[in-house]
Coordinates of C-alpha atoms and ligand atoms in Angstrom, one line a residue:
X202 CA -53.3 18.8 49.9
X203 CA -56.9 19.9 49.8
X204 CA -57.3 17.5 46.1
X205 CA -55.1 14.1 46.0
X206 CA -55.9 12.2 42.9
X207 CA -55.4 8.6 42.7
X208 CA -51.9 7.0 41.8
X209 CA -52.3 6.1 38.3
X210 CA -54.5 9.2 37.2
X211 CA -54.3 10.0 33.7
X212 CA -52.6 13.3 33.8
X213 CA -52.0 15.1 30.0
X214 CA -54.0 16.9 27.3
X215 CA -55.1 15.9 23.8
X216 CA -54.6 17.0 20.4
X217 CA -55.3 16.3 16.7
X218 CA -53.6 15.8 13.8
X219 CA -55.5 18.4 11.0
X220 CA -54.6 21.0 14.0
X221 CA -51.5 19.8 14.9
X222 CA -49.6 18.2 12.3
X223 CA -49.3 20.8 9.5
X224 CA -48.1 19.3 6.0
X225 CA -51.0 18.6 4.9
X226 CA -50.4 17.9 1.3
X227 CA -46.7 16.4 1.8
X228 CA -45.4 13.7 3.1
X229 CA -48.1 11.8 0.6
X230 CA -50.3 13.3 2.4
X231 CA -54.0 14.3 0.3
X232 CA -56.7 16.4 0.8
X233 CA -59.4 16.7 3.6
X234 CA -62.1 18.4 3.2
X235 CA -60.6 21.1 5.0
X236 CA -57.6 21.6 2.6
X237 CA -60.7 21.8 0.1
X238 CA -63.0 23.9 1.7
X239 CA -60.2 26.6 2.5
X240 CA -59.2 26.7 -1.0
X241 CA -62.7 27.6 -2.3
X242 CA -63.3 30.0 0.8
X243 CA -60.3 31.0 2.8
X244 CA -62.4 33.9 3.8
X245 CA -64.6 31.2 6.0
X246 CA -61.5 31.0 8.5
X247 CA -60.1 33.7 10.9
X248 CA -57.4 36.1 8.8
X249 CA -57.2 33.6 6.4
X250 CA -55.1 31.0 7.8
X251 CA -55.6 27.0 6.9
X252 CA -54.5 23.6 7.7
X253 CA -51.4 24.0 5.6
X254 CA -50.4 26.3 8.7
X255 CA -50.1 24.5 12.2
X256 CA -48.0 24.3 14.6
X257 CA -45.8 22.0 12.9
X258 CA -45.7 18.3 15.1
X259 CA -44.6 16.7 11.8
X260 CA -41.4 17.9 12.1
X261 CA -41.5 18.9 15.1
X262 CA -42.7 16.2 16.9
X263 CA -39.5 15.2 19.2
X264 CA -39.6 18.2 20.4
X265 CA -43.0 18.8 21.3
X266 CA -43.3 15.5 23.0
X267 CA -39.9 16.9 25.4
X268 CA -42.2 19.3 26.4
X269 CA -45.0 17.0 27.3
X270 CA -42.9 15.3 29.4
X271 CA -42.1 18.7 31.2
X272 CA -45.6 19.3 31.7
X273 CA -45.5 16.0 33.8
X274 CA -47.7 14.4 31.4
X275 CA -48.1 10.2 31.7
X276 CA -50.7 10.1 28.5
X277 CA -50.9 11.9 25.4
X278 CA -54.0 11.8 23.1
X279 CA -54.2 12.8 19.3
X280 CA -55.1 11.2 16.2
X281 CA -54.1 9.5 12.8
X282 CA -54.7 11.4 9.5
X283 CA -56.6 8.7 8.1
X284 CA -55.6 10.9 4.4
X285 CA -51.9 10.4 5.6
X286 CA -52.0 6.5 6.6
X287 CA -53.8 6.0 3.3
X288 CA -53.7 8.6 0.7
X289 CA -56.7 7.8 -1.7
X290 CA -58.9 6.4 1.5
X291 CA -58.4 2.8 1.0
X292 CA -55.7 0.4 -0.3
X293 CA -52.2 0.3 1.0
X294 CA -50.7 2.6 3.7
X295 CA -48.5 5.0 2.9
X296 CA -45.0 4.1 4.1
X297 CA -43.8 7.6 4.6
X298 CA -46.8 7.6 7.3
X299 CA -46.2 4.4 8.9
X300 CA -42.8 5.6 9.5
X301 CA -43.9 9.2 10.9
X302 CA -46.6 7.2 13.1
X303 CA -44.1 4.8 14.5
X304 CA -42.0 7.5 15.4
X305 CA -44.2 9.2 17.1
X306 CA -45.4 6.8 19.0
X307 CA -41.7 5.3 20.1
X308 CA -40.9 8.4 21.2
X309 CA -44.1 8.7 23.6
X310 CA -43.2 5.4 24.8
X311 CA -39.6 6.4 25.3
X312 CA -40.6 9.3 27.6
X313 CA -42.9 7.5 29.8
X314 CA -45.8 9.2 28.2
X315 CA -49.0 6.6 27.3
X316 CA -50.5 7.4 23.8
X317 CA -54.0 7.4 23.4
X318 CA -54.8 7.2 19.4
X319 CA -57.9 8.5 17.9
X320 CA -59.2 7.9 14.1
X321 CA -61.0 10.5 13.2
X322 CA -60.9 14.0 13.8
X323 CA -63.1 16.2 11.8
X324 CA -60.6 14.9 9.5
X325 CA -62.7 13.6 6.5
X326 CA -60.4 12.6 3.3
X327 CA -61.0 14.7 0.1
X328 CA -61.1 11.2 -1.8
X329 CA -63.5 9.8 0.7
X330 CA -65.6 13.1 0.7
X331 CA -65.7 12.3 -2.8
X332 CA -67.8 9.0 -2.5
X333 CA -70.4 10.8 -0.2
X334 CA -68.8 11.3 2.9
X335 CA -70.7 9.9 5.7
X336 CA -73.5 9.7 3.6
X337 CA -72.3 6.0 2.1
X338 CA -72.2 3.1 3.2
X339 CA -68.9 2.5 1.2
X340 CA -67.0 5.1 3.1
X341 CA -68.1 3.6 6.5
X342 CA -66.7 0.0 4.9
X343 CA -63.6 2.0 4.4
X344 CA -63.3 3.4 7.4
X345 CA -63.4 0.0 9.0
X346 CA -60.7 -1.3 7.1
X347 CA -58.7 2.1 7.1
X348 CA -59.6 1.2 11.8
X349 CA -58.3 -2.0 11.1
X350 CA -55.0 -1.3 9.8
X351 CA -53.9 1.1 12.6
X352 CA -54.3 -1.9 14.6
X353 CA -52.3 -4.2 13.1
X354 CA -49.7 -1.6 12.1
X355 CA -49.7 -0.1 15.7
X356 CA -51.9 -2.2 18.0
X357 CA -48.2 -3.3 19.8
X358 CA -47.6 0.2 21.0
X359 CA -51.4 1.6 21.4
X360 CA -53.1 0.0 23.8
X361 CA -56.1 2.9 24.5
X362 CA -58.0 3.7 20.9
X363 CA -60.8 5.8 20.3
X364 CA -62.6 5.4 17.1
X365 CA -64.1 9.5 16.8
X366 CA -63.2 12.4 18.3
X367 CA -67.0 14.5 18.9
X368 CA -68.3 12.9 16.3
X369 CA -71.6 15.0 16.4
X370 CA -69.9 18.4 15.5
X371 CA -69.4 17.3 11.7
X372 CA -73.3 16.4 11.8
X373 CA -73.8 19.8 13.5
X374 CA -71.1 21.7 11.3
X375 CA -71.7 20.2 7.8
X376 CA -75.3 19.4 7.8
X377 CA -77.2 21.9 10.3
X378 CA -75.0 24.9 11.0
X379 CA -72.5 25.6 8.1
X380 CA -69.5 25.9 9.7
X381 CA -67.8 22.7 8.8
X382 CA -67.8 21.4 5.1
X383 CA -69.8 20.4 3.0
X384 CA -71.7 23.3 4.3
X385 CA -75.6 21.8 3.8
X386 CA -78.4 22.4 5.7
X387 CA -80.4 19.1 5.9
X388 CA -81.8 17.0 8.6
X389 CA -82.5 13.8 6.8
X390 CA -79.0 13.7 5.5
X391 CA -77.6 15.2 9.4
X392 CA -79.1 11.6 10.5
X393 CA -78.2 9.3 7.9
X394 CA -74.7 11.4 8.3
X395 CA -74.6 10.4 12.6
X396 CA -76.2 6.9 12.2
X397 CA -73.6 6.1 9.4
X398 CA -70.5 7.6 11.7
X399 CA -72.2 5.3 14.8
X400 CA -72.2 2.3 12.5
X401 CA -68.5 2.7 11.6
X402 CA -67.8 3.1 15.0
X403 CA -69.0 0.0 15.6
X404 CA -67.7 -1.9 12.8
X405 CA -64.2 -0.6 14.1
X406 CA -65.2 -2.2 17.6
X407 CA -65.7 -5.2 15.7
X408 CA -62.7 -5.3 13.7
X409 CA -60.7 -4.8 17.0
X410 CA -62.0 -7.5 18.7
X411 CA -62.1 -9.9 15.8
X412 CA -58.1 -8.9 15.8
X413 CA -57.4 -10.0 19.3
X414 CA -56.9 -6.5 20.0
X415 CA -54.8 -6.2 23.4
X416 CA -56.2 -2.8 25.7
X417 CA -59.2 -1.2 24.9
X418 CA -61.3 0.6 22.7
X419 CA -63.7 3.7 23.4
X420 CA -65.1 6.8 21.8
X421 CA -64.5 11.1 22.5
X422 CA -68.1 12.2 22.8
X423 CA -69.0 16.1 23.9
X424 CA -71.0 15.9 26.5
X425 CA -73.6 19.2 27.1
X426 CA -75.9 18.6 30.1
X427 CA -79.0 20.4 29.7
X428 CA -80.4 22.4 32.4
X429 CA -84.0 23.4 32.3
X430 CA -85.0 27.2 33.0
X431 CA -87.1 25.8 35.6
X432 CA -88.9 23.0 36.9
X433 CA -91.9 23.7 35.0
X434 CA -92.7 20.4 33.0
X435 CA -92.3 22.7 29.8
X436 CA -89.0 23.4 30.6
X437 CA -87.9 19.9 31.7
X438 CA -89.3 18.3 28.5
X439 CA -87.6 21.0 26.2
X440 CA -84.4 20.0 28.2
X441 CA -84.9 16.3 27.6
X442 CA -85.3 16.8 23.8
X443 CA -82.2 19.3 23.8
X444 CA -80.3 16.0 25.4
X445 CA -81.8 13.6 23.4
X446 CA -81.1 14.9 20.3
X447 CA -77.2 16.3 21.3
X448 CA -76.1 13.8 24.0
X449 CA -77.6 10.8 24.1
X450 CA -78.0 10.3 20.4
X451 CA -74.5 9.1 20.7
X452 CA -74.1 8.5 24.1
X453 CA -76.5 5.8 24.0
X454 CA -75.7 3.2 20.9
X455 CA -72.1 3.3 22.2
X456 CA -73.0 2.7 25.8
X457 CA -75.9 0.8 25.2
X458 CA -75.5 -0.2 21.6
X459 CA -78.6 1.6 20.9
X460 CA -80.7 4.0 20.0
X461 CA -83.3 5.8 23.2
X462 CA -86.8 5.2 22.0
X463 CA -88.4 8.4 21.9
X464 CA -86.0 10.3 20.1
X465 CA -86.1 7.3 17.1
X466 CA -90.0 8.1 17.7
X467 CA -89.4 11.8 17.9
X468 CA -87.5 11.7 14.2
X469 CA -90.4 9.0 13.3
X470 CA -93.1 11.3 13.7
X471 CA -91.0 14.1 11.5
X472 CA -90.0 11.8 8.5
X473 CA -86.3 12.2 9.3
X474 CA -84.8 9.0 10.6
X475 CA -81.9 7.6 8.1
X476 CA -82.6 4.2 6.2
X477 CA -81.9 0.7 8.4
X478 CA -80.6 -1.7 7.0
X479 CA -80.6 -5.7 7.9
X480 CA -77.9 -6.3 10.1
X481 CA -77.1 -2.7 11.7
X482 CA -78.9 -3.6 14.6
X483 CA -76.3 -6.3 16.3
X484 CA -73.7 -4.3 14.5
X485 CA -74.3 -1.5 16.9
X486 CA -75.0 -3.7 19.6
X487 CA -71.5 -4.9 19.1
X488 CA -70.3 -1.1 19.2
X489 CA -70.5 -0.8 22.9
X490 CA -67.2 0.8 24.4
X491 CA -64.7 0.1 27.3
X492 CA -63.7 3.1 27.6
X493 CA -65.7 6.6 27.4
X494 CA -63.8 10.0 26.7
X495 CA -65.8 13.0 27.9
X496 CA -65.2 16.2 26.4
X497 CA -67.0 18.9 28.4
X498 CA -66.1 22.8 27.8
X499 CA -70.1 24.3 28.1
X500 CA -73.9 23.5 29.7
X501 CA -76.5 23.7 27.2
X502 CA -79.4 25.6 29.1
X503 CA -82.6 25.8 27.5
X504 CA -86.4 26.8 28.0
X505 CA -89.4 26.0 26.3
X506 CA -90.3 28.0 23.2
X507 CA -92.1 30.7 23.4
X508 CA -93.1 31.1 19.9
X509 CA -94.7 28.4 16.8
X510 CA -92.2 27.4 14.8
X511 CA -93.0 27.9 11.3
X512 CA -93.5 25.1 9.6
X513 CA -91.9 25.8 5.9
X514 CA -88.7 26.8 8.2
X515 CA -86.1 23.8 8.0
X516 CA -86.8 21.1 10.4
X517 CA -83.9 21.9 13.0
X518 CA -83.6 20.3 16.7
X519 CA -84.6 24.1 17.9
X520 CA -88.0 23.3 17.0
X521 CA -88.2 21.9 20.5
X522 CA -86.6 24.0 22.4
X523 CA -84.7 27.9 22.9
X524 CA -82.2 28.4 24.5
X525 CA -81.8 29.8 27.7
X526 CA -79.0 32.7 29.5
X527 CA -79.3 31.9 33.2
X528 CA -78.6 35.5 34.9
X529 CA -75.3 36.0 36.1
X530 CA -73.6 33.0 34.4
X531 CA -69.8 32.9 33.7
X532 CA -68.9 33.1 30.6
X533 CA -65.3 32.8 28.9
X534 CA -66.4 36.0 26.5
X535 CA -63.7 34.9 24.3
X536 CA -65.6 31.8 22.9
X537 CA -68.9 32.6 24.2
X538 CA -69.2 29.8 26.2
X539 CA -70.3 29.4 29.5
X540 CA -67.8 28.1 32.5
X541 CA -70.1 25.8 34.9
X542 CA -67.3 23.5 36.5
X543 CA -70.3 21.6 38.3
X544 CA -71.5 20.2 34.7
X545 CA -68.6 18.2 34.9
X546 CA -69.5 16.5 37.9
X547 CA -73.3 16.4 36.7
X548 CA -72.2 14.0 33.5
X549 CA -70.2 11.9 35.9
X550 CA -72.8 11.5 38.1
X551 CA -75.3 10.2 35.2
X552 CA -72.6 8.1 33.6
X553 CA -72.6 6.2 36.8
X554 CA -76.3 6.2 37.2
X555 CA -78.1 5.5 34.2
X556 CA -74.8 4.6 32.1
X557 CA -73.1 1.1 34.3
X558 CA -70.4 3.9 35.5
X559 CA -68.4 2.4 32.6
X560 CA -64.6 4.2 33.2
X561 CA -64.6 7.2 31.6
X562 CA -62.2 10.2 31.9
X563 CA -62.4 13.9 30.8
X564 CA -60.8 13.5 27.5
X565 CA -60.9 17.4 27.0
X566 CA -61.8 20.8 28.8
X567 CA -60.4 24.1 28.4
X568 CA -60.1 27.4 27.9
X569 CA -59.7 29.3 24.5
X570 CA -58.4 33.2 25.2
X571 CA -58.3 35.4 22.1
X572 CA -55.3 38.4 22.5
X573 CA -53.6 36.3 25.0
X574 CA -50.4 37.9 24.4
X575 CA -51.1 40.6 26.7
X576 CA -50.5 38.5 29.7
X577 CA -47.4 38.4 28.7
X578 CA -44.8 38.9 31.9
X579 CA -41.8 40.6 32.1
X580 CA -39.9 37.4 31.7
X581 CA -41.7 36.4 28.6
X582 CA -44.0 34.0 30.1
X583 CA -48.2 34.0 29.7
X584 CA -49.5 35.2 32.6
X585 CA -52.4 32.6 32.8
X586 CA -53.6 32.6 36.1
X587 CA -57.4 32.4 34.8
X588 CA -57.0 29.2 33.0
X589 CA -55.3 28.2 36.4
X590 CA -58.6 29.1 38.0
X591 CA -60.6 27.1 35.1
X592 CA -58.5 24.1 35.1
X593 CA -58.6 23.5 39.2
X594 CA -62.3 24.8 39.8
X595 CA -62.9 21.2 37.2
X596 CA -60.9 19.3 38.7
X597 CA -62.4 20.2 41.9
X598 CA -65.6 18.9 41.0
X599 CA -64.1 15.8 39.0
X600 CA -62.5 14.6 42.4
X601 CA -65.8 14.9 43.9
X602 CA -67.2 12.8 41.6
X603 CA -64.7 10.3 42.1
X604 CA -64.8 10.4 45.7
X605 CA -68.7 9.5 45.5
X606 CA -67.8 6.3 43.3
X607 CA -67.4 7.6 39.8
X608 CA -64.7 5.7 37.1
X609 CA -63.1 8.7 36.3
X610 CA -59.5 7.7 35.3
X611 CA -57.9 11.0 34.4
X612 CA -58.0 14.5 33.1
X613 CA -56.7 16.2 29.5
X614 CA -56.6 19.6 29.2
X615 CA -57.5 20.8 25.5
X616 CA -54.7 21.8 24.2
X617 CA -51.2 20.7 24.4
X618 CA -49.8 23.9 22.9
X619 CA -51.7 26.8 21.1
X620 CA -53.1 25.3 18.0
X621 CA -55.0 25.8 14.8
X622 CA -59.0 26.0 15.7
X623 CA -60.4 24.8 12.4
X624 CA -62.5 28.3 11.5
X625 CA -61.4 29.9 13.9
X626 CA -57.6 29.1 13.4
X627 CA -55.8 30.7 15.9
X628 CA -57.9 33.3 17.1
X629 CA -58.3 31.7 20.7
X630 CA -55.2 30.5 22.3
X631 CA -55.9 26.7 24.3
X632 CA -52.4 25.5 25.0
X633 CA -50.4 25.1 28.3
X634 CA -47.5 26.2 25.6
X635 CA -47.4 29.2 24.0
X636 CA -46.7 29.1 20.5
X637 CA -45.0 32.3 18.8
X638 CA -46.5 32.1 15.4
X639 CA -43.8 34.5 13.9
X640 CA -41.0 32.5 14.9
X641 CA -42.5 29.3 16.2
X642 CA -40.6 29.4 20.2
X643 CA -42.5 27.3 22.0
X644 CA -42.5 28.5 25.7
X645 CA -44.6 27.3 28.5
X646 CA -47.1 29.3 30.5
X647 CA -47.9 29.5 33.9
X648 CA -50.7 26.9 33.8
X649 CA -48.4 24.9 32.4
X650 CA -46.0 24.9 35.0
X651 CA -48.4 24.8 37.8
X652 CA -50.0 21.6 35.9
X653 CA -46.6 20.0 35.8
X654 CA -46.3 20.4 39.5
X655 CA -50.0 19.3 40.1
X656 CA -49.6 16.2 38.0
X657 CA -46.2 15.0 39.6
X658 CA -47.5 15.8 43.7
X659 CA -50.6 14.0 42.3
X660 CA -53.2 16.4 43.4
X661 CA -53.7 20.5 45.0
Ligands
LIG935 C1 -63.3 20.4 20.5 C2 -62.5 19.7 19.5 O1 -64.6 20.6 20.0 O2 -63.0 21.7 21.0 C3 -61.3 20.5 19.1 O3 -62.3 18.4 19.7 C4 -61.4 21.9 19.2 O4 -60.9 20.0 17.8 C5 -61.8 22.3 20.6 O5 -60.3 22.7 18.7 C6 -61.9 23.8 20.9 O6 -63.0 24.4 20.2 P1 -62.7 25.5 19.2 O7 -63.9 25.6 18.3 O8 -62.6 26.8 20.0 O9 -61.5 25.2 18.4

């Protein structure tokens, strides 16, 4: 075996509950913001299809976790509608929820699989929305207590939590780029928005601790290490902005339970940093995580800019930098994105450099295909050799990490089986299960297959 992983590796993939669980207004269920936003604009998502439309774990959930077993999976990650567990945002759980949750979770257990629970997942309640989102201050107080009783009510079976999942992209999608809800374009508000998520973050820390919570408790960032064009100091700087405003504006208060200097110095100089308030500096403090998930699908590559920005243009993080196409990349033309399997190893290699190597694992990576169908085999089966390719030129790089000293616990593929993208719905197919969305068959691909072999021999 050219790649042996250690014993207790986390082998599995992760998933969410807006994209996964479907029945989003049953069950007690209410609104999030995407229920909301797809009824004023269902032309904002792929042919029209919303959160009312997934693949169904809800009902389906015994059955889908049977087939994580079969993919040899030993942890599971998704997350708790926070609208489900508690309709109107705060107050008392719903009981219809508690039950769904515990099942879930039993049956997990009951297969050998670990669950890893996150909080928040894009997932913003209607009711909560309502109040100001991120915004207020009185939605991160509810949050907190919404964080605190999924502990009590599950703390016995959960033992790895994770307070956001990518908590930047609702900052970057609701308040910079339009493509998640409430669809403003505002930097002032984009901070207040992050600093507000960071600070219920860390008042969920808190709360856990305070509780005697048993395991631990970390955060899902997406990490994007930027590469200069060059090594001309033009270059490197507009890289260091690029990572100071898109990694380590999160990385840092929940590693190091606060902000880096120069970019509060940075948004100084501009008039955008969010309002402080007495107290929030030991709160974040007391945010700092056990446990660090890494998302990684994409390099952010960037050059200086070549041309004045113009000043009555709104203030953006672009201001600082372009970006940058090296030649002959690889790209996974379906989503755009760049493949660079070495990135992975890059953020590993700064997590255990400048970040205490706290443990960490790659909490998602993968491979979106649109029109997958047509690797479909004679015997019915996707054909997915190039995800294959993707998932073992990562892992590759992952072990090397590990073998030069890095706390990388495990690996989670993005997705379980195909799933609804948000906008994009299902126009790019991420699953090591093939769902039939006529019919809803649930088949497993090759990569799926080989993954189950890889994860039980423990390496490739
Ligand atoms: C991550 C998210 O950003 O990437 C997932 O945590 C998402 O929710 C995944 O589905 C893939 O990205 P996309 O935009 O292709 O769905």
């Amino acid at each position: 075996m050219q790649y042996r992983f250690p014993d207790n590796f986390w082998w599995g993939s992760a998933s969410s509950a807006a994209q996964s669980e479907g029945s989003s207004l049953t069950g007690g269920k209410t609104p999030t913001t995407w229920d909301h936003w797809f009824a004023l604009e269902p032309h904002r998502f792929h042919q029209q299809v919303g959160p009312a439309d997934t693949s169904g774990f809800y009902q389906h959930f015994r059955d889908d976790i049977a087939l994580l077993a079969e993919l040899g999976h030993n942890t599971f990650r998704t997350s708790i509608a926070w609208s489900r567990l508690i309709p109107e945002g705060r107050g008392e759980p719903n009981p219809e929820a508690v039950d769904f949750y515990n099942a879930m979770l039993d049956e997990l257990l009951a297969r050998g699989i670990t669950p890893f629970i996150c909080l928040y997942h894009f997932d913003m309640p209607m009711a909560m929305q309502a109040l100001g989102g991120w915004e207020s201050r009185e939605v991160v107080a509810a949050y907190a207590e919404y964080a605190a009783t999924c502990f009590r009510l599950f703390g016995a079976k959960v033992k790895h939590w994770f307070t956001f999942n990518e908590p930047i992209v609702p900052v970057e999608g609701g308040y910079l780029y339009d493509f998640h809800y409430p669809n403003v374009l505002d930097f002032r508000r984009a901070a207040s928005v992050a600093y507000h998520t960071m600070l219920a973050h860390a008042a969920a820390v808190r709360a856990f601790r305070a509780m005697g919570g048993e395991g631990q408790i970390g955060i899902i960032l997406n990490l994007t290490p930027s590469y200069p064009r060059s090594q001309h100091p033009a270059d490197v700087k507009a890289a260091h902005l690029a990572d100071l405003f898109f990694n380590r504006s999160f990385l840092d208060p929940a590693v190091r339970g606060e902000y880096p200097a120069d970019l509060v110095a940075l948004l100084r100089e501009y008039d955008q940093l969010p309002q402080v308030q007495e107290g929030d500096r030991s709160l974040l403090a007391d945010g700092r995580i056990d446990l660090l998930g890494v998302n990684y699908y994409q390099p952010r590559r960037v050059k200086a800019r070549l041309e004045a920005v113009n000043p009555a243009s709104p203030f953006l993080p672009e201001w600082f930098f372009d970006s940058y196409e090296m030649p002959g990349r690889k790209m996974n033309p379906h989503r755009g994105w760049e493949i660079y399997e070495k990135g992975i190893y890059d953020i590993l290699i700064n997590l255990r450099d400048n970040y205490g190597n706290l443990p960490c694992y790659i909490s998602e990576n993968g491979m979106g295909v649109e029109g997958e169908e047509k690797f479909l085999g004679d015997s019915g089966r996707i054909e997915d050799d190039y995800r294959i390719d993707f998932i073992r030129g990562h892992l590759g790089w992952l072990h090397k990490g590990i073998s030069e000293g890095c706390q990388c616990l495990g690996y989670h593929l993005w997705t379980f089986i195909d799933n609804w993208s948000w906008c994009n719905a299902y126009k790019n197919r991420y699953g090591f299960v093939r769902l039939d969305l006529a019919s809803g068959e649930r088949r497993i691909k090759k990569s799926g297959q080989w993954f189950a072999e890889t994860a039980r021999r423990g390496g490739f």
